[in-house]
mmCIF file of C-alpha atoms in Angstrom:
data_model
loop_
_atom_site.group_PDB
_atom_site.id
_atom_site.type_symbol
_atom_site.label_atom_id
_atom_site.label_comp_id
_atom_site.label_asym_id
_atom_site.label_seq_id
_atom_site.Cartn_x
_atom_site.Cartn_y
_atom_site.Cartn_z
ATOM 1 C CA MET A 1 -40.058 -42.486 -53.211
ATOM 2 C CA SER A 2 -43.653 -41.326 -53.494
ATOM 3 C CA THR A 3 -46.743 -43.447 -53.932
ATOM 4 C CA ALA A 4 -46.748 -42.474 -57.588
ATOM 5 C CA THR A 5 -43.581 -44.482 -57.991
ATOM 6 C CA GLY A 6 -44.730 -47.526 -56.052
ATOM 7 C CA ASP A 7 -44.750 -49.672 -59.165
ATOM 8 C CA HIS A 8 -41.068 -48.985 -59.650
ATOM 9 C CA ALA A 9 -40.299 -49.970 -56.060
ATOM 10 C CA ALA A 10 -41.543 -53.484 -56.852
ATOM 11 C CA GLU A 11 -38.937 -53.757 -59.662
ATOM 12 C CA PRO A 12 -35.731 -52.899 -57.823
ATOM 13 C CA ALA A 13 -32.880 -54.216 -59.934
ATOM 14 C CA ARG A 14 -32.965 -51.983 -63.011
ATOM 15 C CA VAL A 15 -34.509 -49.091 -61.106
ATOM 16 C CA ARG A 16 -31.679 -49.101 -58.586
ATOM 17 C CA SER A 17 -29.145 -48.979 -61.360
ATOM 18 C CA MET A 18 -30.972 -46.056 -62.950
ATOM 19 C CA GLU A 19 -31.315 -44.273 -59.615
ATOM 20 C CA LYS A 20 -27.581 -44.638 -59.074
ATOM 21 C CA TYR A 21 -26.982 -42.903 -62.395
ATOM 22 C CA ALA A 22 -29.358 -40.116 -61.369
ATOM 23 C CA LEU A 23 -27.612 -39.803 -57.998
ATOM 24 C CA TYR A 24 -24.164 -39.640 -59.581
ATOM 25 C CA THR A 25 -25.421 -37.042 -62.049
ATOM 26 C CA LYS A 26 -26.906 -34.889 -59.288
ATOM 27 C CA TRP A 27 -23.717 -35.000 -57.192
ATOM 28 C CA SER A 28 -21.549 -34.327 -60.224
ATOM 29 C CA VAL A 29 -23.437 -31.128 -61.022
ATOM 30 C CA ALA A 30 -23.474 -30.023 -57.366
ATOM 31 C CA LEU A 31 -19.766 -30.716 -56.865
ATOM 32 C CA ALA A 32 -18.947 -28.896 -60.110
ATOM 33 C CA ALA A 33 -19.968 -25.663 -58.377
ATOM 34 C CA LEU A 34 -17.757 -26.361 -55.343
ATOM 35 C CA PHE A 35 -14.839 -27.432 -57.522
ATOM 36 C CA THR A 36 -15.093 -24.231 -59.562
ATOM 37 C CA TRP A 37 -15.102 -22.126 -56.403
ATOM 38 C CA LEU A 38 -12.003 -23.980 -55.239
ATOM 39 C CA LEU A 39 -10.176 -23.080 -58.433
ATOM 40 C CA PHE A 40 -10.897 -19.404 -57.780
ATOM 41 C CA ALA A 41 -10.324 -19.587 -54.037
ATOM 42 C CA ILE A 42 -6.849 -21.137 -54.089
ATOM 43 C CA PRO A 43 -5.217 -18.043 -55.636
ATOM 44 C CA SER A 44 -7.186 -15.860 -53.202
ATOM 45 C CA ILE A 45 -6.091 -17.790 -50.150
ATOM 46 C CA THR A 46 -2.511 -17.923 -51.422
ATOM 47 C CA ALA A 47 -2.521 -14.180 -52.011
ATOM 48 C CA THR A 48 -3.293 -13.452 -48.343
ATOM 49 C CA THR A 49 0.339 -14.306 -47.552
ATOM 50 C CA SER A 50 1.358 -11.232 -49.538
ATOM 51 C CA LYS A 51 1.716 -8.020 -47.564
ATOM 52 C CA HIS A 52 0.263 -5.947 -50.398
ATOM 53 C CA ALA A 53 -2.927 -7.998 -50.814
ATOM 54 C CA GLY A 54 -4.048 -7.980 -47.198
ATOM 55 C CA LEU A 55 -7.281 -9.712 -46.247
ATOM 56 C CA THR A 56 -9.260 -8.619 -49.308
ATOM 57 C CA PRO A 57 -8.774 -11.848 -51.313
ATOM 58 C CA LEU A 58 -9.691 -13.952 -48.274
ATOM 59 C CA LEU A 59 -12.900 -11.991 -47.707
ATOM 60 C CA TRP A 60 -13.906 -12.523 -51.344
ATOM 61 C CA ALA A 61 -13.198 -16.254 -51.026
ATOM 62 C CA VAL A 62 -15.212 -16.643 -47.831
ATOM 63 C CA GLY A 63 -18.198 -14.674 -49.162
ATOM 64 C CA THR A 64 -18.388 -16.613 -52.415
ATOM 65 C CA ALA A 65 -17.904 -19.905 -50.536
ATOM 66 C CA ALA A 66 -21.196 -19.346 -48.694
ATOM 67 C CA LEU A 67 -22.900 -18.484 -51.978
ATOM 68 C CA THR A 68 -21.487 -21.570 -53.738
ATOM 69 C CA LEU A 69 -22.521 -23.830 -50.871
ATOM 70 C CA LEU A 70 -26.106 -22.522 -51.075
ATOM 71 C CA VAL A 71 -26.166 -23.165 -54.824
ATOM 72 C CA SER A 72 -24.834 -26.727 -54.359
ATOM 73 C CA ILE A 73 -27.472 -27.507 -51.712
ATOM 74 C CA THR A 74 -30.173 -26.188 -54.045
ATOM 75 C CA LEU A 75 -28.918 -28.437 -56.856
ATOM 76 C CA LEU A 76 -28.962 -31.483 -54.556
ATOM 77 C CA ARG A 77 -32.636 -30.792 -53.802
ATOM 78 C CA GLU A 78 -33.712 -30.253 -57.414
ATOM 79 C CA PRO A 79 -36.597 -32.566 -58.467
ATOM 80 C CA ALA A 80 -35.315 -32.454 -62.050
ATOM 81 C CA PHE A 81 -32.352 -34.589 -61.025
ATOM 82 C CA GLU A 82 -34.552 -37.304 -59.511
ATOM 83 C CA LEU A 83 -35.266 -40.323 -61.689
ATOM 84 C CA PHE A 84 -38.909 -40.401 -60.620
ATOM 85 C CA PRO A 85 -39.543 -36.922 -59.109
ATOM 86 C CA GLU A 86 -42.187 -36.575 -56.441
ATOM 87 C CA ARG A 87 -43.181 -33.148 -57.677
ATOM 88 C CA ARG A 88 -42.519 -30.723 -60.495
ATOM 89 C CA GLY A 89 -40.970 -27.295 -60.432
ATOM 90 C CA ARG A 90 -37.879 -25.935 -58.714
ATOM 91 C CA ALA A 91 -36.471 -26.935 -55.377
ATOM 92 C CA ARG A 92 -37.318 -24.993 -52.259
ATOM 93 C CA GLY A 93 -34.854 -22.145 -51.861
ATOM 94 C CA ALA A 94 -34.117 -21.900 -55.578
ATOM 95 C CA ARG A 95 -35.534 -18.390 -55.767
ATOM 96 C CA VAL A 96 -33.442 -17.217 -52.839
ATOM 97 C CA SER A 97 -30.377 -18.785 -54.405
ATOM 98 C CA PHE A 98 -31.075 -17.055 -57.708
ATOM 99 C CA ILE A 99 -31.514 -13.646 -56.060
ATOM 100 C CA LEU A 100 -28.285 -14.004 -54.105
ATOM 101 C CA VAL A 101 -26.360 -15.091 -57.222
ATOM 102 C CA LEU A 102 -27.784 -12.161 -59.175
ATOM 103 C CA VAL A 103 -27.013 -9.637 -56.408
ATOM 104 C CA SER A 104 -23.510 -11.030 -55.956
ATOM 105 C CA TRP A 105 -22.865 -10.821 -59.672
ATOM 106 C CA ILE A 106 -24.051 -7.194 -59.840
ATOM 107 C CA VAL A 107 -21.888 -6.310 -56.833
ATOM 108 C CA CYS A 108 -18.851 -7.940 -58.432
ATOM 109 C CA ILE A 109 -19.435 -6.083 -61.702
ATOM 110 C CA LEU A 110 -19.851 -2.689 -59.978
ATOM 111 C CA VAL A 111 -16.815 -3.175 -57.739
ATOM 112 C CA SER A 112 -14.648 -4.328 -60.648
ATOM 113 C CA VAL A 113 -15.594 -1.181 -62.590
ATOM 114 C CA LEU A 114 -15.681 1.468 -59.832
ATOM 115 C CA ALA A 115 -13.172 0.259 -57.232
ATOM 116 C CA PRO A 116 -9.394 0.536 -57.443
ATOM 117 C CA VAL A 117 -7.617 -2.132 -59.411
ATOM 118 C CA SER A 118 -6.315 -3.860 -56.252
ATOM 119 C CA ILE A 119 -9.868 -4.608 -55.192
ATOM 120 C CA GLY A 120 -11.562 -4.630 -58.611
ATOM 121 C CA ALA A 121 -9.265 -7.377 -59.862
ATOM 122 C CA TRP A 122 -10.656 -9.846 -57.296
ATOM 123 C CA ALA A 123 -14.224 -8.688 -57.944
ATOM 124 C CA SER A 124 -13.854 -9.304 -61.679
ATOM 125 C CA VAL A 125 -12.550 -12.805 -61.038
ATOM 126 C CA TYR A 126 -15.460 -13.712 -58.785
ATOM 127 C CA ALA A 127 -17.874 -12.203 -61.298
ATOM 128 C CA ILE A 128 -16.903 -15.130 -63.519
ATOM 129 C CA LEU A 129 -17.773 -17.508 -60.681
ATOM 130 C CA CYS A 130 -21.193 -15.896 -60.226
ATOM 131 C CA THR A 131 -21.879 -16.194 -63.944
ATOM 132 C CA ALA A 132 -20.866 -19.859 -63.847
ATOM 133 C CA LEU A 133 -23.166 -20.544 -60.865
ATOM 134 C CA PHE A 134 -26.025 -18.849 -62.702
ATOM 135 C CA ALA A 135 -25.429 -20.962 -65.826
ATOM 136 C CA LEU A 136 -25.151 -24.157 -63.779
ATOM 137 C CA ALA A 137 -28.056 -23.821 -61.346
ATOM 138 C CA HIS A 138 -30.592 -21.345 -62.692
ATOM 139 C CA ALA A 139 -30.296 -20.652 -66.437
ATOM 140 C CA PRO A 140 -31.299 -24.216 -67.519
ATOM 141 C CA TRP A 141 -34.806 -23.629 -66.157
ATOM 142 C CA MET A 142 -35.250 -20.385 -68.135
ATOM 143 C CA ARG A 143 -37.047 -20.128 -71.444
ATOM 144 C CA HIS A 144 -34.256 -18.164 -73.206
ATOM 145 C CA LYS A 145 -31.403 -19.801 -71.360
ATOM 146 C CA TRP A 146 -28.720 -19.427 -74.007
ATOM 147 C CA ILE A 147 -29.418 -15.716 -74.501
ATOM 148 C CA ALA A 148 -29.392 -15.071 -70.737
ATOM 149 C CA VAL A 149 -26.076 -16.882 -70.211
ATOM 150 C CA SER A 150 -24.499 -15.262 -73.277
ATOM 151 C CA VAL A 151 -25.474 -11.759 -72.149
ATOM 152 C CA ALA A 152 -24.190 -12.388 -68.609
ATOM 153 C CA ALA A 153 -20.934 -13.825 -69.966
ATOM 154 C CA LEU A 154 -20.371 -10.892 -72.336
ATOM 155 C CA LEU A 155 -20.982 -8.323 -69.600
ATOM 156 C CA THR A 156 -18.561 -10.178 -67.350
ATOM 157 C CA CYS A 157 -16.059 -10.330 -70.176
ATOM 158 C CA ALA A 158 -16.282 -6.538 -70.588
ATOM 159 C CA THR A 159 -15.129 -6.050 -67.000
ATOM 160 C CA GLN A 160 -12.195 -8.390 -67.595
ATOM 161 C CA LEU A 161 -10.851 -6.215 -70.384
ATOM 162 C CA ARG A 162 -10.195 -3.440 -67.871
ATOM 163 C CA ILE A 163 -8.351 -5.676 -65.420
ATOM 164 C CA ASP A 164 -6.873 -8.648 -67.291
ATOM 165 C CA ALA A 165 -7.634 -9.268 -70.957
ATOM 166 C CA SER A 166 -6.210 -12.802 -70.756
ATOM 167 C CA THR A 167 -9.180 -14.019 -68.726
ATOM 168 C CA ALA A 168 -11.778 -12.546 -71.087
ATOM 169 C CA LEU A 169 -12.158 -15.789 -73.030
ATOM 170 C CA THR A 170 -12.461 -17.748 -69.794
ATOM 171 C CA SER A 171 -15.345 -15.552 -68.626
ATOM 172 C CA ILE A 172 -17.269 -16.562 -71.772
ATOM 173 C CA CYS A 173 -16.373 -20.246 -72.022
ATOM 174 C CA ILE A 174 -16.964 -21.331 -68.416
ATOM 175 C CA PRO A 175 -20.663 -20.302 -68.204
ATOM 176 C CA LEU A 176 -21.451 -21.854 -71.579
ATOM 177 C CA ILE A 177 -19.717 -25.104 -70.580
ATOM 178 C CA PHE A 178 -21.654 -25.197 -67.287
ATOM 179 C CA LEU A 179 -24.976 -24.610 -69.040
ATOM 180 C CA THR A 180 -24.195 -27.413 -71.481
ATOM 181 C CA ALA A 181 -23.293 -29.735 -68.605
ATOM 182 C CA THR A 182 -26.613 -29.220 -66.803
ATOM 183 C CA LEU A 183 -28.648 -29.594 -69.992
ATOM 184 C CA SER A 184 -26.731 -32.802 -70.807
ATOM 185 C CA ALA A 185 -27.595 -34.152 -67.373
ATOM 186 C CA PHE A 186 -31.284 -33.443 -68.014
ATOM 187 C CA TRP A 187 -31.072 -35.154 -71.396
ATOM 188 C CA GLY A 188 -29.453 -38.283 -69.930
ATOM 189 C CA LEU A 189 -32.139 -38.648 -67.285
ATOM 190 C CA ASP A 190 -34.890 -38.134 -69.883
ATOM 191 C CA VAL A 191 -33.373 -40.956 -71.962
ATOM 192 C CA LEU A 192 -33.474 -43.285 -68.945
ATOM 193 C CA ARG A 193 -37.101 -42.421 -68.195
ATOM 194 C CA ASP A 194 -38.085 -42.971 -71.842
ATOM 195 C CA ALA A 195 -36.270 -46.325 -71.922
ATOM 196 C CA ASP A 196 -38.096 -47.460 -68.779
ATOM 197 C CA ARG A 197 -41.469 -46.458 -70.212
ATOM 198 C CA ALA A 198 -40.689 -48.144 -73.536
ATOM 199 C CA ARG A 199 -39.721 -51.394 -71.833
ATOM 200 C CA LYS A 200 -42.951 -51.523 -69.834
ATOM 201 C CA LEU A 201 -44.981 -50.626 -72.909
ATOM 202 C CA ASP A 202 -43.294 -53.376 -74.923
ATOM 203 C CA ALA A 203 -44.198 -56.016 -72.337
ATOM 204 C CA GLU A 204 -47.809 -54.779 -72.160
ATOM 205 C CA LEU A 205 -48.135 -54.731 -75.931
ATOM 206 C CA HIS A 206 -46.870 -58.312 -76.185
ATOM 207 C CA VAL A 207 -49.518 -59.491 -73.702
ATOM 208 C CA SER A 208 -52.212 -57.480 -75.480
ATOM 209 C CA ALA A 209 -51.188 -58.857 -78.877
ATOM 210 C CA GLU A 210 -51.490 -62.434 -77.590
ATOM 211 C CA ARG A 211 -54.947 -61.724 -76.184
ATOM 212 C CA LEU A 212 -56.083 -60.148 -79.444
ATOM 213 C CA ARG A 213 -54.719 -63.099 -81.409
ATOM 214 C CA PHE A 214 -56.697 -65.584 -79.356
ATOM 215 C CA ALA A 215 -59.823 -63.400 -79.419
ATOM 216 C CA GLN A 216 -59.595 -63.111 -83.195
ATOM 217 C CA GLU A 217 -59.134 -66.858 -83.623
ATOM 218 C CA LEU A 218 -62.105 -67.558 -81.355
ATOM 219 C CA HIS A 219 -64.241 -65.013 -83.218
ATOM 220 C CA ASP A 220 -63.334 -66.411 -86.635
ATOM 221 C CA THR A 221 -64.060 -69.951 -85.508
ATOM 222 C CA MET A 222 -67.274 -69.450 -83.531
ATOM 223 C CA GLY A 223 -68.895 -66.466 -85.191
ATOM 224 C CA GLN A 224 -70.501 -68.343 -88.078
ATOM 225 C CA ARG A 225 -71.554 -71.273 -85.870
ATOM 226 C CA LEU A 226 -73.301 -69.054 -83.371
ATOM 227 C CA ALA A 227 -75.123 -67.152 -86.110
ATOM 228 C CA ALA A 228 -76.371 -70.470 -87.556
ATOM 229 C CA ILE A 229 -77.475 -71.666 -84.113
ATOM 230 C CA SER A 230 -79.456 -68.443 -83.582
ATOM 231 C CA LEU A 231 -81.168 -68.801 -86.960
ATOM 232 C CA LYS A 232 -81.978 -72.491 -86.437
ATOM 233 C CA THR A 233 -83.409 -71.735 -83.009
ATOM 234 C CA GLN A 234 -85.764 -69.105 -84.434
ATOM 235 C CA VAL A 235 -86.951 -71.483 -87.173
ATOM 236 C CA ALA A 236 -87.493 -74.313 -84.668
ATOM 237 C CA ILE A 237 -89.555 -72.053 -82.363
ATOM 238 C CA ALA A 238 -91.710 -70.906 -85.259
ATOM 239 C CA LEU A 239 -92.358 -74.482 -86.413
ATOM 240 C CA VAL A 240 -93.211 -75.632 -82.865
ATOM 241 C CA GLU A 241 -95.673 -72.765 -82.455
ATOM 242 C CA ARG A 242 -97.390 -73.792 -85.699
ATOM 243 C CA GLY A 243 -97.344 -77.490 -84.814
ATOM 244 C CA GLU A 244 -95.250 -78.432 -87.859
ATOM 245 C CA ARG A 245 -93.676 -81.896 -87.974
ATOM 246 C CA ASN A 246 -90.513 -80.409 -89.466
ATOM 247 C CA ALA A 247 -89.744 -78.863 -86.081
ATOM 248 C CA MET A 248 -88.100 -82.069 -84.909
ATOM 249 C CA THR A 249 -85.836 -82.061 -87.957
ATOM 250 C CA GLU A 250 -84.751 -78.482 -87.189
ATOM 251 C CA LEU A 251 -84.096 -79.393 -83.567
ATOM 252 C CA ARG A 252 -81.900 -82.314 -84.596
ATOM 253 C CA GLU A 253 -79.946 -80.041 -86.936
ATOM 254 C CA LEU A 254 -79.647 -77.520 -84.094
ATOM 255 C CA GLN A 255 -78.271 -80.245 -81.853
ATOM 256 C CA GLU A 256 -75.656 -81.142 -84.468
ATOM 257 C CA LEU A 257 -74.640 -77.485 -84.759
ATOM 258 C CA VAL A 258 -74.183 -77.291 -80.987
ATOM 259 C CA LYS A 259 -71.995 -80.425 -81.057
ATOM 260 C CA ALA A 260 -69.952 -79.045 -83.928
ATOM 261 C CA SER A 261 -69.555 -75.696 -82.135
ATOM 262 C CA THR A 262 -68.418 -77.482 -78.980
ATOM 263 C CA ALA A 263 -65.835 -79.388 -81.003
ATOM 264 C CA ASP A 264 -64.624 -76.174 -82.635
ATOM 265 C CA MET A 265 -64.305 -74.505 -79.216
ATOM 266 C CA ARG A 266 -62.233 -77.391 -77.939
ATOM 267 C CA ALA A 267 -60.082 -77.277 -81.065
ATOM 268 C CA VAL A 268 -59.371 -73.595 -80.569
ATOM 269 C CA ALA A 269 -58.513 -74.071 -76.912
ATOM 270 C CA HIS A 270 -56.399 -77.119 -77.688
ATOM 271 C CA GLY A 271 -54.547 -75.320 -80.459
ATOM 272 C CA TYR A 272 -53.921 -72.372 -78.148
ATOM 273 C CA ARG A 273 -52.569 -74.563 -75.370
ATOM 274 C CA ARG A 274 -50.274 -76.679 -77.503
ATOM 275 C CA ILE A 275 -47.091 -74.701 -77.984
ATOM 276 C CA ASN A 276 -43.659 -75.537 -79.335
ATOM 277 C CA LEU A 277 -40.588 -75.430 -77.085
ATOM 278 C CA ALA A 278 -38.147 -74.339 -79.813
ATOM 279 C CA THR A 279 -40.499 -71.526 -80.819
ATOM 280 C CA GLU A 280 -40.873 -70.371 -77.184
ATOM 281 C CA ILE A 281 -37.095 -70.335 -76.733
ATOM 282 C CA ALA A 282 -36.700 -68.155 -79.845
ATOM 283 C CA GLU A 283 -39.539 -65.919 -78.677
ATOM 284 C CA ALA A 284 -37.960 -65.553 -75.234
ATOM 285 C CA ARG A 285 -34.615 -64.623 -76.758
ATOM 286 C CA ALA A 286 -36.242 -62.016 -79.000
ATOM 287 C CA LEU A 287 -38.413 -60.460 -76.267
ATOM 288 C CA LEU A 288 -35.639 -60.265 -73.680
ATOM 289 C CA GLY A 289 -33.208 -58.988 -76.258
ATOM 290 C CA ALA A 290 -35.663 -56.256 -77.278
ATOM 291 C CA SER A 291 -35.776 -55.201 -73.607
ATOM 292 C CA ARG A 292 -31.952 -54.942 -73.595
ATOM 293 C CA ILE A 293 -31.538 -58.066 -71.462
ATOM 294 C CA ASN A 294 -28.568 -60.232 -72.355
ATOM 295 C CA VAL A 295 -29.717 -63.835 -72.820
ATOM 296 C CA ARG A 296 -27.580 -66.968 -72.568
ATOM 297 C CA ILE A 297 -29.096 -70.363 -73.472
ATOM 298 C CA ASP A 298 -27.379 -73.510 -72.271
ATOM 299 C CA GLY A 299 -28.687 -76.593 -73.980
ATOM 300 C CA ASP A 300 -31.235 -77.153 -76.735
ATOM 301 C CA SER A 301 -34.916 -77.989 -77.014
ATOM 302 C CA LEU A 302 -33.931 -81.487 -78.185
ATOM 303 C CA ASP A 303 -32.323 -82.083 -74.781
ATOM 304 C CA VAL A 304 -35.789 -82.101 -73.220
ATOM 305 C CA PRO A 305 -37.754 -85.393 -73.494
ATOM 306 C CA ASP A 306 -40.555 -85.382 -76.066
ATOM 307 C CA ASN A 307 -43.308 -85.921 -73.520
ATOM 308 C CA ARG A 308 -42.059 -82.952 -71.443
ATOM 309 C CA ARG A 309 -41.549 -80.349 -74.128
ATOM 310 C CA GLU A 310 -45.033 -78.862 -73.963
ATOM 311 C CA ASP A 311 -44.742 -78.275 -70.195
ATOM 312 C CA ALA A 312 -41.231 -76.907 -70.732
ATOM 313 C CA ALA A 313 -42.533 -74.524 -73.405
ATOM 314 C CA TRP A 314 -45.189 -73.154 -71.050
ATOM 315 C CA PHE A 315 -42.542 -72.832 -68.363
ATOM 316 C CA VAL A 316 -40.247 -70.812 -70.653
ATOM 317 C CA ARG A 317 -43.126 -68.520 -71.629
ATOM 318 C CA GLU A 318 -44.181 -67.926 -68.014
ATOM 319 C CA ALA A 319 -40.602 -67.392 -66.771
ATOM 320 C CA THR A 320 -39.962 -64.885 -69.582
ATOM 321 C CA THR A 321 -43.186 -63.020 -68.793
ATOM 322 C CA ASN A 322 -42.196 -62.824 -65.132
ATOM 323 C CA ILE A 323 -38.808 -61.323 -66.018
ATOM 324 C CA LEU A 324 -40.463 -58.702 -68.194
ATOM 325 C CA ARG A 325 -43.159 -57.853 -65.651
ATOM 326 C CA HIS A 326 -41.557 -58.282 -62.250
ATOM 327 C CA SER A 327 -37.828 -57.615 -62.608
ATOM 328 C CA HIS A 328 -35.373 -55.153 -64.035
ATOM 329 C CA ALA A 329 -32.813 -57.704 -65.093
ATOM 330 C CA THR A 330 -29.772 -56.971 -67.243
ATOM 331 C CA SER A 331 -29.016 -60.628 -67.991
ATOM 332 C CA ALA A 332 -30.833 -63.955 -68.000
ATOM 333 C CA CYS A 333 -29.811 -67.559 -68.468
ATOM 334 C CA LEU A 334 -32.042 -70.404 -69.703
ATOM 335 C CA THR A 335 -30.717 -73.895 -68.996
ATOM 336 C CA LEU A 336 -32.290 -76.936 -70.695
ATOM 337 C CA ALA A 337 -31.431 -80.462 -69.601
ATOM 338 C CA GLU A 338 -32.909 -83.940 -69.689
ATOM 339 C CA ASP A 339 -34.324 -83.708 -66.169
ATOM 340 C CA SER A 340 -35.063 -79.974 -65.750
ATOM 341 C CA VAL A 341 -35.384 -76.524 -67.243
ATOM 342 C CA ALA A 342 -34.280 -73.415 -65.318
ATOM 343 C CA MET A 343 -34.432 -69.677 -65.877
ATOM 344 C CA THR A 344 -32.187 -67.312 -63.899
ATOM 345 C CA ASN A 345 -32.081 -63.504 -63.960
ATOM 346 C CA ASP A 346 -30.144 -60.875 -62.003
ATOM 347 C CA GLY A 347 -33.002 -58.461 -61.432
ATOM 348 C CA ALA A 348 -34.378 -59.437 -58.015
ATOM 349 C CA HIS A 349 -32.750 -57.392 -55.224
ATOM 350 C CA GLU A 350 -36.041 -57.875 -53.401
ATOM 351 C CA SER A 351 -38.588 -60.660 -53.451
ATOM 352 C CA PRO A 352 -40.895 -60.308 -56.501
ATOM 353 C CA GLY A 353 -43.862 -61.451 -54.421
ATOM 354 C CA PRO A 354 -46.406 -64.150 -55.275
ATOM 355 C CA LEU A 355 -46.291 -65.460 -58.855
ATOM 356 C CA SER A 356 -49.695 -66.949 -59.532
ATOM 357 C CA GLY A 357 -48.833 -67.976 -63.088
ATOM 358 C CA LEU A 358 -46.137 -70.306 -61.793
ATOM 359 C CA GLU A 359 -48.567 -71.698 -59.223
ATOM 360 C CA SER A 360 -51.022 -72.622 -61.989
ATOM 361 C CA LEU A 361 -48.242 -74.254 -63.996
ATOM 362 C CA ARG A 362 -47.014 -76.084 -60.884
ATOM 363 C CA ARG A 363 -50.402 -77.774 -60.479
ATOM 364 C CA ARG A 364 -50.304 -78.826 -64.118
ATOM 365 C CA VAL A 365 -46.837 -80.385 -64.056
ATOM 366 C CA ALA A 366 -47.534 -82.035 -60.688
ATOM 367 C CA VAL A 367 -49.986 -84.362 -62.463
ATOM 368 C CA ALA A 368 -47.058 -85.842 -64.382
ATOM 369 C CA GLY A 369 -44.858 -86.045 -61.286
ATOM 370 C CA GLY A 370 -42.943 -82.811 -61.914
ATOM 371 C CA SER A 371 -42.399 -79.754 -59.721
ATOM 372 C CA ILE A 372 -41.513 -76.077 -59.914
ATOM 373 C CA THR A 373 -39.181 -74.508 -57.362
ATOM 374 C CA ILE A 374 -37.752 -71.031 -56.851
ATOM 375 C CA GLU A 375 -34.453 -69.871 -55.421
ATOM 376 C CA HIS A 376 -33.833 -66.224 -54.460
ATOM 377 C CA ASP A 377 -30.283 -65.102 -53.674
ATOM 378 C CA ALA A 378 -30.412 -61.347 -54.313
ATOM 379 C CA PRO A 379 -30.047 -60.131 -56.966
ATOM 380 C CA HIS A 380 -30.353 -63.530 -58.648
ATOM 381 C CA PHE A 381 -33.711 -65.226 -58.981
ATOM 382 C CA THR A 382 -33.975 -68.776 -60.313
ATOM 383 C CA VAL A 383 -37.111 -70.698 -61.170
ATOM 384 C CA ARG A 384 -36.690 -74.354 -62.062
ATOM 385 C CA LEU A 385 -39.000 -76.957 -63.622
ATOM 386 C CA CYS A 386 -38.005 -80.471 -62.567
ATOM 387 C CA PHE A 387 -39.567 -83.283 -64.591
ATOM 388 C CA ASP A 388 -39.243 -85.865 -61.819
ATOM 389 C CA GLU A 389 -39.332 -85.390 -58.061
ATOM 390 C CA GLY A 390 -35.880 -85.936 -56.566
ATOM 391 C CA PRO A 391 -32.856 -84.383 -54.852
ATOM 392 C CA ALA A 392 -32.456 -81.830 -57.636
ATOM 393 C CA CYS A 393 -35.843 -80.333 -56.932
ATOM 394 C CA VAL A 394 -35.291 -78.293 -53.796
ATOM 395 C CA GLY A 395 -36.451 -74.883 -52.656
ATOM 396 C CA PRO A 396 -39.803 -73.339 -51.800
ATOM 397 C CA ALA A 397 -42.727 -73.812 -54.104
ATOM 398 C CA PRO A 398 -44.450 -70.716 -55.510
ATOM 399 C CA THR A 399 -47.009 -69.284 -53.136
ATOM 400 C CA HIS A 400 -50.633 -69.938 -54.090
ATOM 401 C CA THR A 401 -52.524 -66.660 -54.443
ATOM 402 C CA PRO A 402 -55.510 -65.392 -56.405
ATOM 403 C CA GLU A 403 -54.731 -64.499 -59.982
ATOM 404 C CA GLU A 404 -52.874 -61.231 -60.391
ATOM 405 C CA SER A 405 -54.262 -58.434 -62.466
ATOM 406 C CA ALA A 406 -52.561 -57.841 -65.762
#
């Protein structure tokens, strides 16, 4: 994976699942070419046992086998079938593959028309294969793909009418089916990429919305106070410069404004920091559910002691944020009990690295005798808040690191 996809490498669980889908899709398309050749080659190889056929069918089978193998290798190297492609454009060798398919198709058409029926019959059959390879591996990248495949299929069908009219419909249907298959593969991969981008955007928007909410609340609370302080300061300076006795009165009023502003600042911060556990559980369920993560909640907010619910609420918020930011989980489980709260997800095939938010929370709960521990057993990652130190609180503590960037 390229450096442009380094962010995805840090989130292995969901990405690996998506990459498996991309890998299966790529191999399915590539093997479709080989499977189609096999369907045409079996009658050819079988016909070599006939005295009248000779080696002609076998030669056709061997020649088209090399062509089909080249097309399959080209498909396996196509950037379009990568989940996070390192580069755009066609794979190396795609132009050579296209030229060989085109030349082979033209040769098959000419031989089927000009050669005797004993030879032309095999050429007309393999003309269908060449058209199918074109529709599978080259037409999807063209601007007028459907027109190109339809024209090629109709011309191939015309040669079938001279040899065997029963295969005429096959010569039209197979290329169109192959073109549809490749375009469907592209569409499926595009859906996965869009879903991954939407999930990341949703997590970023949630963080941004919370920052904007706090900024707005701080602005609404402090804006008027600060404007009054500025005005009082200007009046006090003017009175002092003129030697007015009222200057002391203005200074006392300014001091009261500063005290009131300080109290308002503390109120805003205090209101921001006091959160409700039941609300955070509902928020976690909604956020994870919106990211297509199945959530199971064992227990209830009332199971947590009253004096521990605020710490538990912050723990649930931080654990949910870590799942959204640092994992690609498909399921998560929140367990609430009288002595602990734990969050487990299945999206950690690799270590998520330092989690500074948990380290900050660990210092806070340590004041009340609690602890936060983590357990990593790939792909499961469990973070647990224990209210009291004891045998239940085992495992390494989060690593202390400088704050991570958003």
